[in-house]
């Protein structure tokens, strides 16, 4: 009995490509281990938390000099830009593995309208950038005079306008 199989001409090319990729990968790694030197984009980890007085961001940026960090607030957007530079050594080194990430990064955050963008502060300690975004003081309710009917009749009522209550 003869079994018919579908011929796929590109399958052999794909198999050849897989073998070539494996050959190159193994030739550059020690004893054929699947560990490659790769580069990736650098994006520091960020924690954001909020209480009744402020929003706080903590950004992990160890190894970055504070002069290489730029914090800006514009149009209710907080932008943090920085760069971790590769350390230059005088003696030649043949790196077998590089896991630390280097390069420039930019993180952008849309701020809630309750943030007072004029009083933002930032501090840097032990590799952590802390940004404090204080909230605006809530508007106090104020009395608004509302006229009813024609001004000649002189009948006026007072209606109190209240600030919206906070949602839980």
Short mmCIF file of C-alpha atoms in Angstrom, two decimals:
data_model
loop_
_atom_site.label_atom_id
_atom_site.label_comp_id
_atom_site.label_asym_id
_atom_site.label_seq_id
_atom_site.Cartn_x
_atom_site.Cartn_y
_atom_site.Cartn_z
CA UNK A 1 0.00 0.00 0.00
CA UNK A 2 1.35 3.39 -0.97
CA UNK A 3 0.80 6.43 1.24
CA UNK A 4 0.59 9.78 -0.46
CA UNK A 5 2.28 12.65 1.34
CA UNK A 6 2.07 16.25 0.42
CA UNK A 7 5.35 17.74 -0.74
CA UNK A 8 6.24 21.05 0.86
CA UNK A 9 9.31 22.50 -0.85
CA UNK A 10 9.96 25.17 1.81
CA UNK A 11 9.93 22.72 4.73
CA UNK A 12 13.44 21.59 3.84
CA UNK A 13 14.64 25.21 3.79
CA UNK A 14 13.08 25.83 7.20
CA UNK A 15 14.78 22.72 8.59
CA UNK A 16 18.11 23.85 7.14
CA UNK A 17 17.66 27.32 8.65
CA UNK A 18 16.87 25.84 12.08
CA UNK A 19 20.02 23.71 11.92
CA UNK A 20 22.17 26.70 10.91
CA UNK A 21 20.72 28.82 13.72
CA UNK A 22 21.45 26.08 16.24
CA UNK A 23 25.00 25.69 14.90
CA UNK A 24 25.73 29.42 15.27
CA UNK A 25 24.10 29.59 18.69
CA UNK A 26 26.10 26.63 19.99
CA UNK A 27 29.40 27.81 18.53
CA UNK A 28 29.25 31.10 20.45
CA UNK A 29 28.19 29.57 23.76
CA UNK A 30 30.19 27.47 26.15
CA UNK A 31 29.52 23.71 25.75
CA UNK A 32 26.41 24.32 23.69
CA UNK A 33 24.37 25.83 26.49
CA UNK A 34 21.47 27.93 25.24
CA UNK A 35 22.60 31.19 26.80
CA UNK A 36 23.02 34.09 24.45
CA UNK A 37 24.25 37.63 24.87
CA UNK A 38 21.30 39.81 24.08
CA UNK A 39 20.53 43.46 24.31
CA UNK A 40 17.18 44.77 25.36
CA UNK A 41 15.53 48.08 25.98
CA UNK A 42 15.91 49.45 29.46
CA UNK A 43 12.72 50.35 31.34
CA UNK A 44 13.06 50.75 35.11
CA UNK A 45 10.40 49.29 37.40
CA UNK A 46 7.90 51.77 38.86
CA UNK A 47 5.60 51.59 41.89
CA UNK A 48 2.74 54.11 42.07
CA UNK A 49 0.63 54.59 45.17
CA UNK A 50 -1.82 57.20 46.38
CA UNK A 51 -3.22 58.46 49.65
CA UNK A 52 -5.55 61.34 50.50
CA UNK A 53 -2.72 63.92 50.29
CA UNK A 54 -0.50 62.85 47.40
CA UNK A 55 0.41 60.44 44.61
CA UNK A 56 3.89 58.92 44.95
CA UNK A 57 6.05 57.18 42.35
CA UNK A 58 9.12 55.11 43.23
CA UNK A 59 11.33 54.28 40.26
CA UNK A 60 14.24 51.83 40.51
CA UNK A 61 17.28 53.39 38.83
CA UNK A 62 20.37 51.90 40.53
CA UNK A 63 23.67 52.76 38.93
CA UNK A 64 22.35 55.95 37.37
CA UNK A 65 23.89 59.24 38.44
CA UNK A 66 21.28 61.81 39.55
CA UNK A 67 22.62 64.26 36.95
CA UNK A 68 21.55 61.77 34.26
CA UNK A 69 17.89 61.86 35.37
CA UNK A 70 15.42 64.46 34.08
CA UNK A 71 11.93 64.85 35.62
CA UNK A 72 9.39 67.15 33.93
CA UNK A 73 5.70 67.96 34.33
CA UNK A 74 3.89 69.47 31.37
CA UNK A 75 0.17 69.51 30.51
CA UNK A 76 -0.73 67.03 33.29
CA UNK A 77 1.93 64.61 32.03
CA UNK A 78 4.91 63.50 34.11
CA UNK A 79 7.94 62.46 32.06
CA UNK A 80 11.01 60.79 33.56
CA UNK A 81 14.03 60.43 31.28
CA UNK A 82 17.41 59.00 32.18
CA UNK A 83 20.36 57.01 31.00
CA UNK A 84 22.44 54.21 32.49
CA UNK A 85 25.85 54.48 30.88
CA UNK A 86 28.16 51.54 30.21
CA UNK A 87 31.09 51.56 32.59
CA UNK A 88 34.40 51.90 30.77
CA UNK A 89 37.29 49.87 32.10
CA UNK A 90 40.93 50.43 31.20
CA UNK A 91 41.86 46.77 30.88
CA UNK A 92 40.41 44.59 28.16
CA UNK A 93 37.74 42.16 29.24
CA UNK A 94 36.11 39.41 27.24
CA UNK A 95 32.57 39.34 28.53
CA UNK A 96 30.93 35.93 28.59
CA UNK A 97 27.57 37.25 29.73
CA UNK A 98 26.05 40.71 30.18
CA UNK A 99 22.75 40.83 32.05
CA UNK A 100 22.70 44.39 33.33
CA UNK A 101 20.72 46.71 31.09
CA UNK A 102 22.17 49.94 29.76
CA UNK A 103 20.93 52.83 27.70
CA UNK A 104 18.40 55.62 27.77
CA UNK A 105 14.84 55.29 29.00
CA UNK A 106 11.74 57.46 29.07
CA UNK A 107 8.67 56.77 31.20
CA UNK A 108 5.55 58.91 30.80
CA UNK A 109 2.58 59.08 33.18
CA UNK A 110 -0.74 60.91 32.76
CA UNK A 111 -1.51 62.67 36.02
CA UNK A 112 -4.96 62.90 37.60
CA UNK A 113 -6.50 66.37 37.54
CA UNK A 114 -6.35 66.44 41.35
CA UNK A 115 -2.52 66.72 41.31
CA UNK A 116 -0.98 70.12 42.06
CA UNK A 117 1.61 70.21 39.26
CA UNK A 118 3.22 73.38 40.67
CA UNK A 119 4.47 71.61 43.81
CA UNK A 120 5.95 68.34 42.53
CA UNK A 121 9.16 67.23 44.26
CA UNK A 122 11.71 64.50 43.52
CA UNK A 123 14.44 62.88 45.61
CA UNK A 124 17.04 60.22 44.84
CA UNK A 125 18.40 57.83 47.45
CA UNK A 126 20.05 54.40 47.23
CA UNK A 127 19.12 53.90 43.58
CA UNK A 128 15.45 54.82 44.00
CA UNK A 129 13.94 57.98 42.50
CA UNK A 130 10.95 59.10 44.58
CA UNK A 131 8.54 61.62 43.05
CA UNK A 132 5.89 63.20 45.30
CA UNK A 133 2.87 64.71 43.56
CA UNK A 134 0.75 66.57 46.13
CA UNK A 135 -2.97 66.89 45.55
CA UNK A 136 -4.72 70.23 45.18
CA UNK A 137 -6.66 71.55 48.15
CA UNK A 138 -10.35 70.86 47.70
CA UNK A 139 -12.49 73.83 46.83
CA UNK A 140 -14.63 75.06 49.70
CA UNK A 141 -18.37 75.31 49.03
CA UNK A 142 -19.47 78.89 48.44
CA UNK A 143 -22.78 80.68 48.49
CA UNK A 144 -24.13 81.78 45.09
CA UNK A 145 -26.97 84.28 44.83
CA UNK A 146 -29.60 83.21 42.29
CA UNK A 147 -32.32 85.61 41.12
CA UNK A 148 -35.83 84.28 40.58
CA UNK A 149 -38.31 86.19 38.43
CA UNK A 150 -37.85 89.78 37.36
CA UNK A 151 -35.54 92.02 39.33
CA UNK A 152 -38.44 94.51 39.84
CA UNK A 153 -40.35 92.07 42.04
CA UNK A 154 -37.37 91.74 44.37
CA UNK A 155 -38.03 88.09 45.16
CA UNK A 156 -34.68 86.34 45.47
CA UNK A 157 -33.76 82.96 46.93
CA UNK A 158 -30.43 81.72 48.22
CA UNK A 159 -29.22 78.34 46.95
CA UNK A 160 -26.08 76.77 48.40
CA UNK A 161 -23.63 75.26 45.92
CA UNK A 162 -21.69 72.37 47.40
CA UNK A 163 -18.49 70.72 46.25
CA UNK A 164 -19.01 67.21 44.91
CA UNK A 165 -18.51 64.50 47.52
CA UNK A 166 -15.67 62.00 47.17
CA UNK A 167 -16.52 58.63 45.71
CA UNK A 168 -15.52 55.69 47.89
#
